[in-house]
Amino acid sequence: DIQMTQSPSTLSASVGDRVTITCRTSQSIGTWLAWYQQKPGKAPKLLIYKASTLESGVPSRFSGSGSGTEFTLTISSLQPDDFATYFCQQYNTSSMYTFGQGTKLEIK
Amino acid sequence: QVQLVQSGAEVKKPGSSVTVSCKASGGASSTYAISWVRQAPGQGLEWMGRIIPIVDIATYAEKFQGRVTITADKSTSTTYMELSGLRSEDTAVYYCTRGMYYFDYWGQGTLVTVSS
């Protein structure tokens, strides 16, 4: 099975900051990686798919990059609505789907 | 606009089974895979299995093999997830979600509480 390592688990930042979250996989997955945002009591929301494609309606301050085993989600200038938990998710034909452990983005 | 609407919260006894439904509307739902993902309180997301309704093929995560059954009724665009042999660790919010490689639409979640 493919293992996912997402870091950091918690991130404290201020409005206007640039932040980066990293996801590493134990095997190469090409660009089969997605990023989600989840707020308390709500379902996850798709932000980025295929490592770097922005989902329709998602603000352009969100961006994704990477391929193979290392991926990043960057928020260029944090807005108050961005404080939430973020998850990465990989797709692989043998392991199917695996999620990262999550990164809680908190207000500093 | 695609919507996935799930059945309501359940309280179950240990050892029993639960079935959660997920009705899709607003899109060609039978051509997409529907997965079930759960989230225990304060924890991360865990993929349980998926079905592709148009070919009626279900695939399960190894952890849940033998305990979970996912079925689909194409006539009503509804997918069902049955989890048997419930234990306290199965207390979680269960989500249905659409997609083959990533998940673009999600149900509202169904809280399943397992308690004696």
Short mmCIF file of N, CA, C and O in Angstrom, two decimals, chain B residues 6-7 18 20-22 35-40 46 48 64 67-68 81-83 86-97 106-114:
data_model
loop_
_atom_site.label_atom_id
_atom_site.label_comp_id
_atom_site.label_asym_id
_atom_site.label_seq_id
_atom_site.Cartn_x
_atom_site.Cartn_y
_atom_site.Cartn_z
N GLN B 6 -27.61 12.18 1.64
CA GLN B 6 -27.47 10.96 2.43
C GLN B 6 -28.62 10.81 3.42
O GLN B 6 -29.29 11.78 3.78
N SER B 7 -28.80 9.58 3.88
CA SER B 7 -29.80 9.28 4.89
C SER B 7 -29.34 9.82 6.25
O SER B 7 -28.19 10.25 6.41
N VAL B 18 -25.37 -1.53 9.83
CA VAL B 18 -25.98 -0.25 9.46
C VAL B 18 -25.92 -0.11 7.94
O VAL B 18 -24.97 -0.57 7.30
N VAL B 20 -26.36 2.93 5.04
CA VAL B 20 -26.47 4.36 4.76
C VAL B 20 -26.71 4.52 3.26
O VAL B 20 -26.06 3.86 2.45
N SER B 21 -27.63 5.39 2.90
CA SER B 21 -27.93 5.60 1.48
C SER B 21 -27.43 6.96 1.01
O SER B 21 -27.22 7.88 1.82
N CYS B 22 -27.29 7.08 -0.30
CA CYS B 22 -26.75 8.29 -0.92
C CYS B 22 -27.45 8.45 -2.27
O CYS B 22 -27.22 7.66 -3.18
N SER B 35 -17.76 6.66 -4.05
CA SER B 35 -16.97 6.09 -2.95
C SER B 35 -17.62 6.42 -1.62
O SER B 35 -18.39 7.38 -1.50
N TRP B 36 -17.24 5.64 -0.62
CA TRP B 36 -17.62 5.92 0.76
C TRP B 36 -16.35 6.17 1.56
O TRP B 36 -15.40 5.39 1.50
N VAL B 37 -16.35 7.28 2.27
CA VAL B 37 -15.21 7.74 3.07
C VAL B 37 -15.73 8.02 4.47
O VAL B 37 -16.78 8.64 4.63
N ARG B 38 -15.00 7.59 5.49
CA ARG B 38 -15.47 7.88 6.84
C ARG B 38 -14.47 8.70 7.61
O ARG B 38 -13.28 8.75 7.26
N GLN B 39 -14.96 9.35 8.65
CA GLN B 39 -14.12 10.22 9.48
C GLN B 39 -14.55 10.05 10.94
O GLN B 39 -15.63 10.50 11.34
N ALA B 40 -13.71 9.38 11.71
CA ALA B 40 -13.96 9.24 13.14
C ALA B 40 -13.80 10.60 13.82
O ALA B 40 -13.12 11.48 13.28
N GLU B 46 -10.85 8.34 5.76
CA GLU B 46 -10.49 6.95 5.48
C GLU B 46 -11.40 6.43 4.37
O GLU B 46 -12.63 6.37 4.54
N MET B 48 -13.24 3.70 2.22
CA MET B 48 -13.76 2.37 2.53
C MET B 48 -13.98 1.51 1.29
O MET B 48 -13.77 0.29 1.32
N PHE B 64 -11.59 -3.20 5.16
CA PHE B 64 -13.03 -3.40 5.33
C PHE B 64 -13.57 -4.61 4.58
O PHE B 64 -14.77 -4.91 4.65
N ARG B 67 -16.59 -6.93 5.55
CA ARG B 67 -17.46 -6.25 6.51
C ARG B 67 -18.31 -5.17 5.86
O ARG B 67 -19.31 -4.74 6.42
N VAL B 68 -17.90 -4.72 4.68
CA VAL B 68 -18.63 -3.65 3.99
C VAL B 68 -19.16 -4.17 2.66
O VAL B 68 -18.51 -4.97 1.99
N MET B 81 -24.36 1.79 1.38
CA MET B 81 -23.20 1.25 2.04
C MET B 81 -23.67 0.54 3.31
O MET B 81 -24.26 1.16 4.19
N GLU B 82 -23.42 -0.79 3.35
CA GLU B 82 -23.77 -1.56 4.54
C GLU B 82 -22.49 -1.97 5.26
O GLU B 82 -21.57 -2.53 4.64
N LEU B 83 -22.41 -1.68 6.54
CA LEU B 83 -21.26 -2.06 7.36
C LEU B 83 -21.77 -2.98 8.46
O LEU B 83 -22.69 -2.62 9.21
N LEU B 86 -20.59 -4.14 13.68
CA LEU B 86 -20.22 -2.82 14.20
C LEU B 86 -19.58 -2.91 15.57
O LEU B 86 -19.97 -3.70 16.43
N ARG B 87 -18.56 -2.07 15.76
CA ARG B 87 -17.90 -1.93 17.04
C ARG B 87 -17.77 -0.44 17.35
O ARG B 87 -17.99 0.40 16.48
N SER B 88 -17.37 -0.12 18.56
CA SER B 88 -17.33 1.29 18.97
C SER B 88 -16.41 2.12 18.07
O SER B 88 -16.67 3.30 17.83
N GLU B 89 -15.37 1.48 17.56
CA GLU B 89 -14.42 2.20 16.69
C GLU B 89 -15.03 2.59 15.34
O GLU B 89 -14.42 3.34 14.58
N ASP B 90 -16.20 2.08 15.03
CA ASP B 90 -16.88 2.45 13.78
C ASP B 90 -17.70 3.72 13.93
O ASP B 90 -18.29 4.19 12.95
N THR B 91 -17.77 4.26 15.13
CA THR B 91 -18.44 5.54 15.34
C THR B 91 -17.72 6.60 14.50
O THR B 91 -16.52 6.85 14.70
N ALA B 92 -18.45 7.21 13.59
CA ALA B 92 -17.82 8.13 12.64
C ALA B 92 -18.90 8.82 11.81
O ALA B 92 -20.07 8.41 11.83
N VAL B 93 -18.48 9.84 11.08
CA VAL B 93 -19.32 10.41 10.03
C VAL B 93 -18.94 9.70 8.73
O VAL B 93 -17.75 9.60 8.40
N TYR B 94 -19.95 9.20 8.03
CA TYR B 94 -19.75 8.49 6.78
C TYR B 94 -20.21 9.39 5.64
O TYR B 94 -21.32 9.90 5.66
N TYR B 95 -19.31 9.56 4.66
CA TYR B 95 -19.61 10.40 3.49
C TYR B 95 -19.66 9.55 2.23
O TYR B 95 -18.83 8.64 2.06
N CYS B 96 -20.58 9.86 1.34
CA CYS B 96 -20.46 9.38 -0.03
C CYS B 96 -19.87 10.52 -0.86
O CYS B 96 -20.06 11.71 -0.55
N THR B 97 -19.15 10.14 -1.90
CA THR B 97 -18.48 11.15 -2.71
C THR B 97 -18.29 10.63 -4.13
O THR B 97 -18.16 9.42 -4.33
N TRP B 106 -19.57 15.83 -2.67
CA TRP B 106 -19.68 15.07 -1.43
C TRP B 106 -21.10 15.16 -0.88
O TRP B 106 -21.76 16.21 -1.01
N GLY B 107 -21.54 14.08 -0.25
CA GLY B 107 -22.77 14.15 0.52
C GLY B 107 -22.55 14.95 1.78
O GLY B 107 -21.42 15.33 2.11
N GLN B 108 -23.63 15.17 2.51
CA GLN B 108 -23.55 16.01 3.71
C GLN B 108 -23.00 15.24 4.92
O GLN B 108 -22.70 15.85 5.95
N GLY B 109 -22.86 13.94 4.78
CA GLY B 109 -22.34 13.13 5.88
C GLY B 109 -23.46 12.54 6.72
O GLY B 109 -24.52 13.16 6.91
N THR B 110 -23.23 11.33 7.23
CA THR B 110 -24.17 10.64 8.11
C THR B 110 -23.42 10.18 9.34
O THR B 110 -22.46 9.41 9.23
N LEU B 111 -23.84 10.63 10.50
CA LEU B 111 -23.21 10.21 11.75
C LEU B 111 -23.76 8.85 12.16
O LEU B 111 -24.97 8.69 12.32
N VAL B 112 -22.86 7.90 12.29
CA VAL B 112 -23.22 6.58 12.82
C VAL B 112 -22.55 6.43 14.19
O VAL B 112 -21.33 6.54 14.30
N THR B 113 -23.37 6.23 15.20
CA THR B 113 -22.88 6.06 16.57
C THR B 113 -23.10 4.62 16.98
O THR B 113 -24.22 4.10 16.87
N VAL B 114 -22.03 3.97 17.42
CA VAL B 114 -22.12 2.59 17.89
C VAL B 114 -21.95 2.60 19.40
O VAL B 114 -20.90 2.99 19.92
#
